[in-house]
Short mmCIF file of N, CA and C in Angstrom, two decimals:
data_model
loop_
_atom_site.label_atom_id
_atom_site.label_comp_id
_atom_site.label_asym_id
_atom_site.label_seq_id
_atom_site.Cartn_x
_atom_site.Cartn_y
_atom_site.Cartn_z
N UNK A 1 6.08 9.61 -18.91
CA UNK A 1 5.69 8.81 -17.77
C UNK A 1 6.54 9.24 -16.56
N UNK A 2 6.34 9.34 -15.67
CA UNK A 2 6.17 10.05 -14.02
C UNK A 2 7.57 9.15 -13.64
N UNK A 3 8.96 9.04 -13.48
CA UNK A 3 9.69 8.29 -12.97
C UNK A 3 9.54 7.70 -11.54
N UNK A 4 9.85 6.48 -11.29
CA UNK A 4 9.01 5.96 -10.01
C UNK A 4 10.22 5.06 -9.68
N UNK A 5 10.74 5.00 -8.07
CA UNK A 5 11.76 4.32 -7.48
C UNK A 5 11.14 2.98 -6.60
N UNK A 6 12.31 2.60 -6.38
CA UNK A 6 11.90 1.37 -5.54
C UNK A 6 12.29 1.79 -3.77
N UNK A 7 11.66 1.18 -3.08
CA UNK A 7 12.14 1.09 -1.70
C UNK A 7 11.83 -0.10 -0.86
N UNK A 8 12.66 0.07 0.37
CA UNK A 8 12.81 -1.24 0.95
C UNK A 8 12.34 -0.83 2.72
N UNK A 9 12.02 -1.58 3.32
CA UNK A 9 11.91 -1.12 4.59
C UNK A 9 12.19 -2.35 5.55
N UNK A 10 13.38 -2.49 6.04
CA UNK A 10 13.56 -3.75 6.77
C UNK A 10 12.36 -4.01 7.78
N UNK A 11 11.81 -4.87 8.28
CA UNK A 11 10.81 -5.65 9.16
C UNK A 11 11.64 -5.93 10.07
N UNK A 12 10.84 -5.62 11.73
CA UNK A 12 11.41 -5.97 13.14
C UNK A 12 10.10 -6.85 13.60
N UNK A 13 10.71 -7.04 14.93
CA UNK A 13 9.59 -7.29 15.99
C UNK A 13 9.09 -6.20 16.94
N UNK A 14 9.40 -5.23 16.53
CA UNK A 14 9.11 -3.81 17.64
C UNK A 14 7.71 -4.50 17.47
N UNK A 15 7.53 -4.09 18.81
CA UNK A 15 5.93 -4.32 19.38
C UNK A 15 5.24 -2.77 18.60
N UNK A 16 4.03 -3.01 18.53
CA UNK A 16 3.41 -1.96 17.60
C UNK A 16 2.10 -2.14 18.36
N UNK A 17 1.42 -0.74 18.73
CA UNK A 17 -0.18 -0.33 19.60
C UNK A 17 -0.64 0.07 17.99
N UNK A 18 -1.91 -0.52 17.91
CA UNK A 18 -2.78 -0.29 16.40
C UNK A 18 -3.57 0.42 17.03
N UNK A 19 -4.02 1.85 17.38
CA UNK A 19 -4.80 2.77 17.84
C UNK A 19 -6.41 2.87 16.88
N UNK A 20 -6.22 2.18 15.83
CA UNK A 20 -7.86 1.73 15.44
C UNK A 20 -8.02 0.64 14.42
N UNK A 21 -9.18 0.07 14.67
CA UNK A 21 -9.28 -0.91 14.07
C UNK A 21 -9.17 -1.33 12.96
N UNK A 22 -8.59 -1.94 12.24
CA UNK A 22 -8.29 -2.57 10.53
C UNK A 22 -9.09 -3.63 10.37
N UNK A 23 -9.75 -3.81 9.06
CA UNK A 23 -10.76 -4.78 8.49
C UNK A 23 -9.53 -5.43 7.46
N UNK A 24 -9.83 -6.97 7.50
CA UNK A 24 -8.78 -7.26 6.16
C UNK A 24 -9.45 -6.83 4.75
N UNK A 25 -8.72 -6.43 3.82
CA UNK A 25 -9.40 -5.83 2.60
C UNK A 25 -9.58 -6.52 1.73
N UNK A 26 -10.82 -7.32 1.86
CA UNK A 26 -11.38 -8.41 1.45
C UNK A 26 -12.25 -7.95 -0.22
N UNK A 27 -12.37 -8.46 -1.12
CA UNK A 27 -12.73 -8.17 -1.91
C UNK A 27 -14.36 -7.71 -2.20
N UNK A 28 -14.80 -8.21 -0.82
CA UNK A 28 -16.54 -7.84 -0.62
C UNK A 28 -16.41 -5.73 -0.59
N UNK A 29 -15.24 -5.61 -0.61
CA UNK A 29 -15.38 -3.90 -0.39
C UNK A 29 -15.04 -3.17 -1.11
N UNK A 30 -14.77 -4.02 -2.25
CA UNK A 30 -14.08 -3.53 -4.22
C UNK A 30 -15.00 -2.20 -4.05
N UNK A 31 -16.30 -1.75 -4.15
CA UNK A 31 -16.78 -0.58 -4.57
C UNK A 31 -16.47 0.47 -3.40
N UNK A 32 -16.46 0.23 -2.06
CA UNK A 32 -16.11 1.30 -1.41
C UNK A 32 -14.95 1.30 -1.17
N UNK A 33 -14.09 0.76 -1.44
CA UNK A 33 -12.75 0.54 -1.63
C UNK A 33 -12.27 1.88 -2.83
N UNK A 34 -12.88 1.47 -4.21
CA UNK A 34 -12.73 2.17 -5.45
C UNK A 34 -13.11 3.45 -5.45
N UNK A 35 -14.02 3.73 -4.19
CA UNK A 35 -13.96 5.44 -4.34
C UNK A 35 -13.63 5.81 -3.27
N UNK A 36 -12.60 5.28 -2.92
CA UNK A 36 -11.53 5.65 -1.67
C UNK A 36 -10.38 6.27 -2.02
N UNK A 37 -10.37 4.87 -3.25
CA UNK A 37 -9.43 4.59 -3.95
C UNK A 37 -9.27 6.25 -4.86
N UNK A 38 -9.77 6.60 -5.53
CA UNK A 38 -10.00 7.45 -7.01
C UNK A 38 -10.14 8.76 -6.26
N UNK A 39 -10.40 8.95 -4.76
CA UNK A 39 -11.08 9.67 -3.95
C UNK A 39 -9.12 10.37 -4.00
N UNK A 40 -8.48 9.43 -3.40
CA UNK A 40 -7.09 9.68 -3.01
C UNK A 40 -6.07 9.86 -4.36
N UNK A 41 -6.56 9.40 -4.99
CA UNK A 41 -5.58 10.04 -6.29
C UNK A 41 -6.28 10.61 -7.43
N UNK A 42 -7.58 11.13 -7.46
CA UNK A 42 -7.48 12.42 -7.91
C UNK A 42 -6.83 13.70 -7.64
N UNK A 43 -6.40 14.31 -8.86
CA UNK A 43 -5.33 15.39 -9.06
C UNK A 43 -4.32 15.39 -8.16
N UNK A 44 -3.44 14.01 -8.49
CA UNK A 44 -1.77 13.80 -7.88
C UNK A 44 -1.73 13.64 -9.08
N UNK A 45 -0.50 13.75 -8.88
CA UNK A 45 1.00 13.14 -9.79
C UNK A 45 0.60 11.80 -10.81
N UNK A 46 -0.02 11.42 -10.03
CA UNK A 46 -0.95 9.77 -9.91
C UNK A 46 -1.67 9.66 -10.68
N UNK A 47 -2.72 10.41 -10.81
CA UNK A 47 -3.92 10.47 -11.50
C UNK A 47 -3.73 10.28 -12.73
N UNK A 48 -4.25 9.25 -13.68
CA UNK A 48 -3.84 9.33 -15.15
C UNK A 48 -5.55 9.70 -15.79
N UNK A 49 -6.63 10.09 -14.88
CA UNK A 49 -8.03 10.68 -15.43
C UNK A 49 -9.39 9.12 -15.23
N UNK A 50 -8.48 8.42 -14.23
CA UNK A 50 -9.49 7.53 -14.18
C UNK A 50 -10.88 7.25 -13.85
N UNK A 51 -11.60 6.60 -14.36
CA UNK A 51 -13.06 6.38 -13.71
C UNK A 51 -13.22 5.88 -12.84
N UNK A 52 -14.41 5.52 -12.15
CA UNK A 52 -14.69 4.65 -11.07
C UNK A 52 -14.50 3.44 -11.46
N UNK A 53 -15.44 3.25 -12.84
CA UNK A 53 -15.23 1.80 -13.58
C UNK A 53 -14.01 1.11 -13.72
N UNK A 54 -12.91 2.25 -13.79
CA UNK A 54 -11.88 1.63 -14.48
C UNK A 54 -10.73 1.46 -13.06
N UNK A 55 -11.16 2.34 -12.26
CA UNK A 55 -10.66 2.07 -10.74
C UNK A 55 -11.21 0.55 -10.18
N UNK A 56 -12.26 0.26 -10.21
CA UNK A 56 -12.52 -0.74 -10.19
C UNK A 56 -12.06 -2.15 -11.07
N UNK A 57 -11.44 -1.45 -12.07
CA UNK A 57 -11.15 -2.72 -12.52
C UNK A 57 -9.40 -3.07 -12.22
N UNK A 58 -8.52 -1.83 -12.22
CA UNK A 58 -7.76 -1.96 -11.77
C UNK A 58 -6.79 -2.22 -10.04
N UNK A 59 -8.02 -2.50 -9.16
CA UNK A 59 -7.72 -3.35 -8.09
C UNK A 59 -8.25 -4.84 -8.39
N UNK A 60 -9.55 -5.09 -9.33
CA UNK A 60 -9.90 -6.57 -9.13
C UNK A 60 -8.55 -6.89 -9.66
N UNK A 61 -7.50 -5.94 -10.95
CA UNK A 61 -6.54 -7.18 -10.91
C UNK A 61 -5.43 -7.45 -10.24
N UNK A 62 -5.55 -6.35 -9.02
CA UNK A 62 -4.44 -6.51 -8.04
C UNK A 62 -4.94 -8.18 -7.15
N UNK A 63 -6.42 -8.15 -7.11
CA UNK A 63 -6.79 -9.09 -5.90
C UNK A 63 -6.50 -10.73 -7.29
N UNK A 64 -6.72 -10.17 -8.22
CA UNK A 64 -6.25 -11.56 -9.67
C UNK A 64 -5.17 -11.83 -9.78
N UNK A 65 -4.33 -11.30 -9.11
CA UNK A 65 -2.86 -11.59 -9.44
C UNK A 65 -1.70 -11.14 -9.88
N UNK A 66 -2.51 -9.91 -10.96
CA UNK A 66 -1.86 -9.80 -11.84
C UNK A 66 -0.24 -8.73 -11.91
N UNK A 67 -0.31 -8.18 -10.06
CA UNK A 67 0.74 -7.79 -9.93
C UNK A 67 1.85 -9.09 -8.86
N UNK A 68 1.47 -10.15 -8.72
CA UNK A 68 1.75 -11.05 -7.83
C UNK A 68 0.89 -11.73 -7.43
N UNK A 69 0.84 -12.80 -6.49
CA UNK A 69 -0.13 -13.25 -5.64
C UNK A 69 -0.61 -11.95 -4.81
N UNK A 70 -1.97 -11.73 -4.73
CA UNK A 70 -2.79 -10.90 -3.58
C UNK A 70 -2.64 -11.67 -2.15
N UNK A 71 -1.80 -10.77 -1.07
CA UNK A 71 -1.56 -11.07 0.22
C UNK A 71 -2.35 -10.57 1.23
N UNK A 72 -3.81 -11.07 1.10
CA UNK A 72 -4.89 -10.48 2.02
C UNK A 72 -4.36 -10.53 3.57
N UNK A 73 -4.17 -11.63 4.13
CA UNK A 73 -3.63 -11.37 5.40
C UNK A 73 -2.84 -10.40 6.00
N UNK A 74 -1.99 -9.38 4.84
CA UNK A 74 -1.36 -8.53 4.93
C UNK A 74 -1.87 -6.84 4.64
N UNK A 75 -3.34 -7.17 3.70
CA UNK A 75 -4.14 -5.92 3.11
C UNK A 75 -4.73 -5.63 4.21
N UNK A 76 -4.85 -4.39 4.36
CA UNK A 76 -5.70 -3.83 5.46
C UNK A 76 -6.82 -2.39 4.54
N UNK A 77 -7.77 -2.25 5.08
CA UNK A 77 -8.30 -1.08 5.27
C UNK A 77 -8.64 -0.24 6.39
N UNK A 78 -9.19 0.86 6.27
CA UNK A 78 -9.49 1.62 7.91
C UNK A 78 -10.79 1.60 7.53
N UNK A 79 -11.73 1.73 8.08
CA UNK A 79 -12.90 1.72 7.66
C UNK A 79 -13.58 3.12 9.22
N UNK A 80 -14.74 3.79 8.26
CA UNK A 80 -15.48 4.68 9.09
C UNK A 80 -16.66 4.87 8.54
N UNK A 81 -17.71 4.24 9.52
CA UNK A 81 -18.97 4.29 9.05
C UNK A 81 -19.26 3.99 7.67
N UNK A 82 -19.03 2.56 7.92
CA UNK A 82 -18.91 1.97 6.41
C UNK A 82 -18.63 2.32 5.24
N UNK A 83 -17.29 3.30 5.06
CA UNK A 83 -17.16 3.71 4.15
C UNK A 83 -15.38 3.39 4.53
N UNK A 84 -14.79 3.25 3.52
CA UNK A 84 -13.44 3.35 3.93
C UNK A 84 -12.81 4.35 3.81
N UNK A 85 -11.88 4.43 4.75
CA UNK A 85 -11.35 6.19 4.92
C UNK A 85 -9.30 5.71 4.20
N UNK A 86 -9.40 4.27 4.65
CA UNK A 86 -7.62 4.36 3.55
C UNK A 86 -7.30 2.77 3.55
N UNK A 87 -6.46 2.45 2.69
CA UNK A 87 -6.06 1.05 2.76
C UNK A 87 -5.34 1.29 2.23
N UNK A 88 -4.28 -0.05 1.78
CA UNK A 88 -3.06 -0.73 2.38
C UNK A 88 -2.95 -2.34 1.28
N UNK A 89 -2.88 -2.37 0.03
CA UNK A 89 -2.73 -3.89 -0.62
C UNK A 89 -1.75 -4.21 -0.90
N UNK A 90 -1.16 -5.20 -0.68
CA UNK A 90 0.42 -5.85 -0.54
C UNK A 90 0.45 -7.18 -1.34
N UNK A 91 1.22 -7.04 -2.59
CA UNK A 91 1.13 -8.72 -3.80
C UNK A 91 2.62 -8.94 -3.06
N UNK A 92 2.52 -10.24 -3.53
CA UNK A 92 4.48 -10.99 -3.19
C UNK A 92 4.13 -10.85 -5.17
N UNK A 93 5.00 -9.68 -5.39
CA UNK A 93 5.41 -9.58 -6.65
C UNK A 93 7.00 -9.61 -6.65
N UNK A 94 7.35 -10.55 -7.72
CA UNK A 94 8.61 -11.07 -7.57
C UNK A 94 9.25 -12.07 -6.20
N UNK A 95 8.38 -12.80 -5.51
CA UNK A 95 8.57 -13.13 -4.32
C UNK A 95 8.92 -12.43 -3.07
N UNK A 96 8.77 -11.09 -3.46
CA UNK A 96 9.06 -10.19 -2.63
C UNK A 96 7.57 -9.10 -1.80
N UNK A 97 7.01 -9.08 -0.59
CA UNK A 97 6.11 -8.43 -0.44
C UNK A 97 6.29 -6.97 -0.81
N UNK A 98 5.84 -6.82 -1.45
CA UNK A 98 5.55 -5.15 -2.28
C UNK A 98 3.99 -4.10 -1.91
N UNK A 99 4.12 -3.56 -1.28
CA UNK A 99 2.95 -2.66 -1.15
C UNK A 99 2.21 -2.44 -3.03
N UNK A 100 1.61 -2.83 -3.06
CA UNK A 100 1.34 -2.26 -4.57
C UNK A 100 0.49 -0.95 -4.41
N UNK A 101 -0.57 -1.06 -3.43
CA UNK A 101 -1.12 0.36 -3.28
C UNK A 101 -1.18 0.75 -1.97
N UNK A 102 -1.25 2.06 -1.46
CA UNK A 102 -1.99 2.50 -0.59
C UNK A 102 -2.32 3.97 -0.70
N UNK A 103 -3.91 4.25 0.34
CA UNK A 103 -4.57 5.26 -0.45
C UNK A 103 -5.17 5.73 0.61
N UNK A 104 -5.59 6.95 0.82
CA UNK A 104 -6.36 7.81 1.81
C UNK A 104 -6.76 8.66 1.44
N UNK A 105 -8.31 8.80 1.66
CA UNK A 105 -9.29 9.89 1.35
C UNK A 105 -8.64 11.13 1.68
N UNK A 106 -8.95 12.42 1.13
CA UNK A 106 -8.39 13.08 1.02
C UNK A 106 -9.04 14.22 2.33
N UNK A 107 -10.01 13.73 2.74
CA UNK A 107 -10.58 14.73 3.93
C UNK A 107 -10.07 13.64 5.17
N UNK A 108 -9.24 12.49 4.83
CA UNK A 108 -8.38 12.00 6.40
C UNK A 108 -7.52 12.15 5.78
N UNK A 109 -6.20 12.25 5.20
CA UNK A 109 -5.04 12.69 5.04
C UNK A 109 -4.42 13.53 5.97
N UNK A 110 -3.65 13.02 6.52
CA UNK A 110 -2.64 13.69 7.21
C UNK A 110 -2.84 13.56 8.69
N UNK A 111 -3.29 12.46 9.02
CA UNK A 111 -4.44 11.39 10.44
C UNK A 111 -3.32 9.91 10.87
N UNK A 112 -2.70 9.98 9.61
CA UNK A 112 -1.57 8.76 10.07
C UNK A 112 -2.43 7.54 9.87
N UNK A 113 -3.06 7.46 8.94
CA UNK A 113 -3.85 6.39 9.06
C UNK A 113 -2.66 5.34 7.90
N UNK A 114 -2.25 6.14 6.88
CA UNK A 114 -0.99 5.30 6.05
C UNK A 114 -0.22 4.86 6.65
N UNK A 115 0.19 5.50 7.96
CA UNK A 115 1.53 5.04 8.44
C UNK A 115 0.87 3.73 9.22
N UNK A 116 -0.17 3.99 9.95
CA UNK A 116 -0.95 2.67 10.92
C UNK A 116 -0.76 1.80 10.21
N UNK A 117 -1.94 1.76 8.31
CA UNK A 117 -1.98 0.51 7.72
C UNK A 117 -0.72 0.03 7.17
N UNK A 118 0.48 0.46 6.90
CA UNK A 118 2.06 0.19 6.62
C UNK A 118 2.29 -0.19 7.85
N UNK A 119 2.21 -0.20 8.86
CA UNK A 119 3.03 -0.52 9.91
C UNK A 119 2.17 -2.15 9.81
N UNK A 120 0.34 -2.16 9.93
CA UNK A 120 0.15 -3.26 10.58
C UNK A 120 0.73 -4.34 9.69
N UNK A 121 0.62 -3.89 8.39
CA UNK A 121 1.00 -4.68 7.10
C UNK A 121 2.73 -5.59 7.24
N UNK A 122 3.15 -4.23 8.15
CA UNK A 122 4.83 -4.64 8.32
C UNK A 122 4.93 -5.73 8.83
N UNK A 123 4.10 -5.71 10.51
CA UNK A 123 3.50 -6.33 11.47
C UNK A 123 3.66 -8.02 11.24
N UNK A 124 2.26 -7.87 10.35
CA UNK A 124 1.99 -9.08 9.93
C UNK A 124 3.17 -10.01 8.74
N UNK A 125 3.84 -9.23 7.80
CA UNK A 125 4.69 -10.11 6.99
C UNK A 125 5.75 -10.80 8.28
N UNK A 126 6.35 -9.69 9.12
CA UNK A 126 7.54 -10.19 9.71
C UNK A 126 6.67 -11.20 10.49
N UNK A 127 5.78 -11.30 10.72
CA UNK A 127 5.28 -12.67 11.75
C UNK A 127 5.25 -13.81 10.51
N UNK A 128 5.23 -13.63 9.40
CA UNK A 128 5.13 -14.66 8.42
C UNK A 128 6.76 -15.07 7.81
N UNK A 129 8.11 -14.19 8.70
CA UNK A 129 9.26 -14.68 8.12
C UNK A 129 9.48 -13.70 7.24
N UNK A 130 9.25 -12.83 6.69
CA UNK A 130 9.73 -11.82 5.84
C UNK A 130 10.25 -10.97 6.69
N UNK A 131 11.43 -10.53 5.99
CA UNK A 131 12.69 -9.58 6.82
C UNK A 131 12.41 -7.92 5.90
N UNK A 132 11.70 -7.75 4.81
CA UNK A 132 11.93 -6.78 4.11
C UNK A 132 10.39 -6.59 3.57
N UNK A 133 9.99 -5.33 3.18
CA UNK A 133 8.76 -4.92 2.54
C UNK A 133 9.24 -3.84 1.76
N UNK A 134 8.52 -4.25 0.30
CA UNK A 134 9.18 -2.92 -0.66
C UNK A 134 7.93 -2.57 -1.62
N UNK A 135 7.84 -1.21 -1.78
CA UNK A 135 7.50 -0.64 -2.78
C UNK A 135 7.49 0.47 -3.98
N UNK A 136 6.94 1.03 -4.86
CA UNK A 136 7.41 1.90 -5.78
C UNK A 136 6.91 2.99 -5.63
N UNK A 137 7.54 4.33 -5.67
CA UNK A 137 6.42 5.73 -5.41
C UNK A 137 7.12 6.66 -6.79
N UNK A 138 6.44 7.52 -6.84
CA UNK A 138 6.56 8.09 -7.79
C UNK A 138 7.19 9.29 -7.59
N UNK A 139 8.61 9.63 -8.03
CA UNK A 139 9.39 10.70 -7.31
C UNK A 139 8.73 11.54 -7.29
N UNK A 140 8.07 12.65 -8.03
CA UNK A 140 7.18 13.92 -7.98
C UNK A 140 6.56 13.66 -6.68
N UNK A 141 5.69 12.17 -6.29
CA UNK A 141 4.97 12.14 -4.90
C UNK A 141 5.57 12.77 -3.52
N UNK A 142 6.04 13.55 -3.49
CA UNK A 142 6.77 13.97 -2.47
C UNK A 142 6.08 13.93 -1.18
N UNK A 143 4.46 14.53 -0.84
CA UNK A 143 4.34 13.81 0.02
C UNK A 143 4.76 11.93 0.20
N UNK A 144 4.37 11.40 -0.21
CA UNK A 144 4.21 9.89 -0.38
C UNK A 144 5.58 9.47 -0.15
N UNK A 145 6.72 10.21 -0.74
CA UNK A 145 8.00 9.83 -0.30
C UNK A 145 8.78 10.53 0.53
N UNK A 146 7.74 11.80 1.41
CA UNK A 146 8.31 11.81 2.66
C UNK A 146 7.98 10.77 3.75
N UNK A 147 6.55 10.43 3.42
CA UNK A 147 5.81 9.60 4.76
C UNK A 147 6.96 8.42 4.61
N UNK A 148 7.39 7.60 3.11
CA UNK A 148 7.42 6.52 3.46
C UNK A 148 9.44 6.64 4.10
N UNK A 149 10.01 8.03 3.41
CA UNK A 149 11.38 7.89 4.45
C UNK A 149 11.30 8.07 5.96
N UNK A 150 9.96 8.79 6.34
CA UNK A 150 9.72 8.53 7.84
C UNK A 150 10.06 7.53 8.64
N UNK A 151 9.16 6.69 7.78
CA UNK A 151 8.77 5.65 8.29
C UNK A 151 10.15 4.68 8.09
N UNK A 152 11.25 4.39 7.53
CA UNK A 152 12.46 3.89 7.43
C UNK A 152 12.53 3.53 6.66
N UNK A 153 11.73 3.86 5.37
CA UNK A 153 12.23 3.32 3.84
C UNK A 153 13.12 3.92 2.99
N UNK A 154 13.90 3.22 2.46
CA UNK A 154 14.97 3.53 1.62
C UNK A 154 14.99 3.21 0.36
N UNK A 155 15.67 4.08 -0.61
CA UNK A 155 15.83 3.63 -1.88
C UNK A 155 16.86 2.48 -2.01
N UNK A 156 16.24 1.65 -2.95
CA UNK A 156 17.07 0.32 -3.35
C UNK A 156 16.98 0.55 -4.83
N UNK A 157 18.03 -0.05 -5.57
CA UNK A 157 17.87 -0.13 -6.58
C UNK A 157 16.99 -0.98 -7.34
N UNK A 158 16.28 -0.83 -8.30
CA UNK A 158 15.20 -1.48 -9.29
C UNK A 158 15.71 -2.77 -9.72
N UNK A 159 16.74 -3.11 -9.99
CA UNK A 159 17.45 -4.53 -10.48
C UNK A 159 18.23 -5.50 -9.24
N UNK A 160 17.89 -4.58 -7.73
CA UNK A 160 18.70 -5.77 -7.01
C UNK A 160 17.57 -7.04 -6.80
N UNK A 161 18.20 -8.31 -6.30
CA UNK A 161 17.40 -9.47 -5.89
C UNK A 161 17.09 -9.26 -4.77
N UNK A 162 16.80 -10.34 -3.97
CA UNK A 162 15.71 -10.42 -3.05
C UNK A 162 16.52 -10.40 -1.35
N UNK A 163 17.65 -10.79 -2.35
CA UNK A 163 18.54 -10.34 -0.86
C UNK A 163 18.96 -9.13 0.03
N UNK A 164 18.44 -8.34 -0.29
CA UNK A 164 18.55 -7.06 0.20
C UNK A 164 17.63 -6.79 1.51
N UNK A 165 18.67 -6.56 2.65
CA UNK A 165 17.93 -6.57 3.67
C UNK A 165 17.87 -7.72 4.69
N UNK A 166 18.41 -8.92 4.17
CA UNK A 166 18.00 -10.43 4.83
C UNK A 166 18.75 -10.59 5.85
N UNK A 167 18.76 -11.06 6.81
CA UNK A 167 19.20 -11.48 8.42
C UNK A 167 20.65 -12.33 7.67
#
């Protein structure tokens, strides 16, 4: 199994320009969602040979719970001509907002559309009182864990609490 770290990205109020529009990623878009989804992690690191079916079943149980409460106000997608081109789903797993996924078609990759839906996602927790947003990547992902040290995420360790990061 693929070793996978944790990271943290403290939350500001920097004002942020959203240069295109985000739909919240409402569960009415599970199927074009799922081959967005399967679209972006076929042949990574990632890929464990999944189906559509089974792509599909493994976000209904992100939006079920089953990695945390599902934080729609915080999920975003990009959407283009009704199809989605990347999204962005965020559980409070462990009481902590955690990106659990995010994903981009592989003919927009490299458009900044990850960094947009991470940022608006950031956006929105710190307006809800959260000082910190964390999630897990998979060291081999090297793209995935350059974008997200870009962007100011850091490795934290896997066993700290929730205090990490707090005002």
């Amino acid at each position: 199994m693929p070793k996978r770290i944790r990271m943290s990205l403290r939350l500001s109020d920097e004002p942020m320009v959203f240069s295109h529009e985000l739909v919240p990623a409402e569960f009415s878009y599970l199927e074009v969602m799922a081959d967005a989804f399967l679209d972006a992690y076929r042949d990574t690191v990632d890929y464990e040979g999944e189906t559509l079916t089974q792509t599909i079943d493994e976000i209904t149980r992100v939006y079920r719970g089953c990695y945390g409460p599902f934080m729609q106000d915080s999920s975003f997608l990009l959407m283009e001509n009704d199809q989605v081109s990347a999204g962005v789903l965020v559980c409070l797993y462990r009481d902590e907002p955690t990106i659990t996924y995010t994903f981009t078609r592989k003919k927009d990759q490299r458009l900044g559309y990850a960094t947009l839906l991470i940022n608006r996602a950031a956006f929105e927790l710190y307006k809800k009182g959260f000082h910190s947003l964390y999630l897990y990547v998979t060291v081999e992902n090297t793209d995935a864990l350059r974008l997200y040290e870009s962007m100011g995420f850091t490795e934290v360790p896997i066993t700290t609490v929730s205090d990490i990061n707090i005002d």
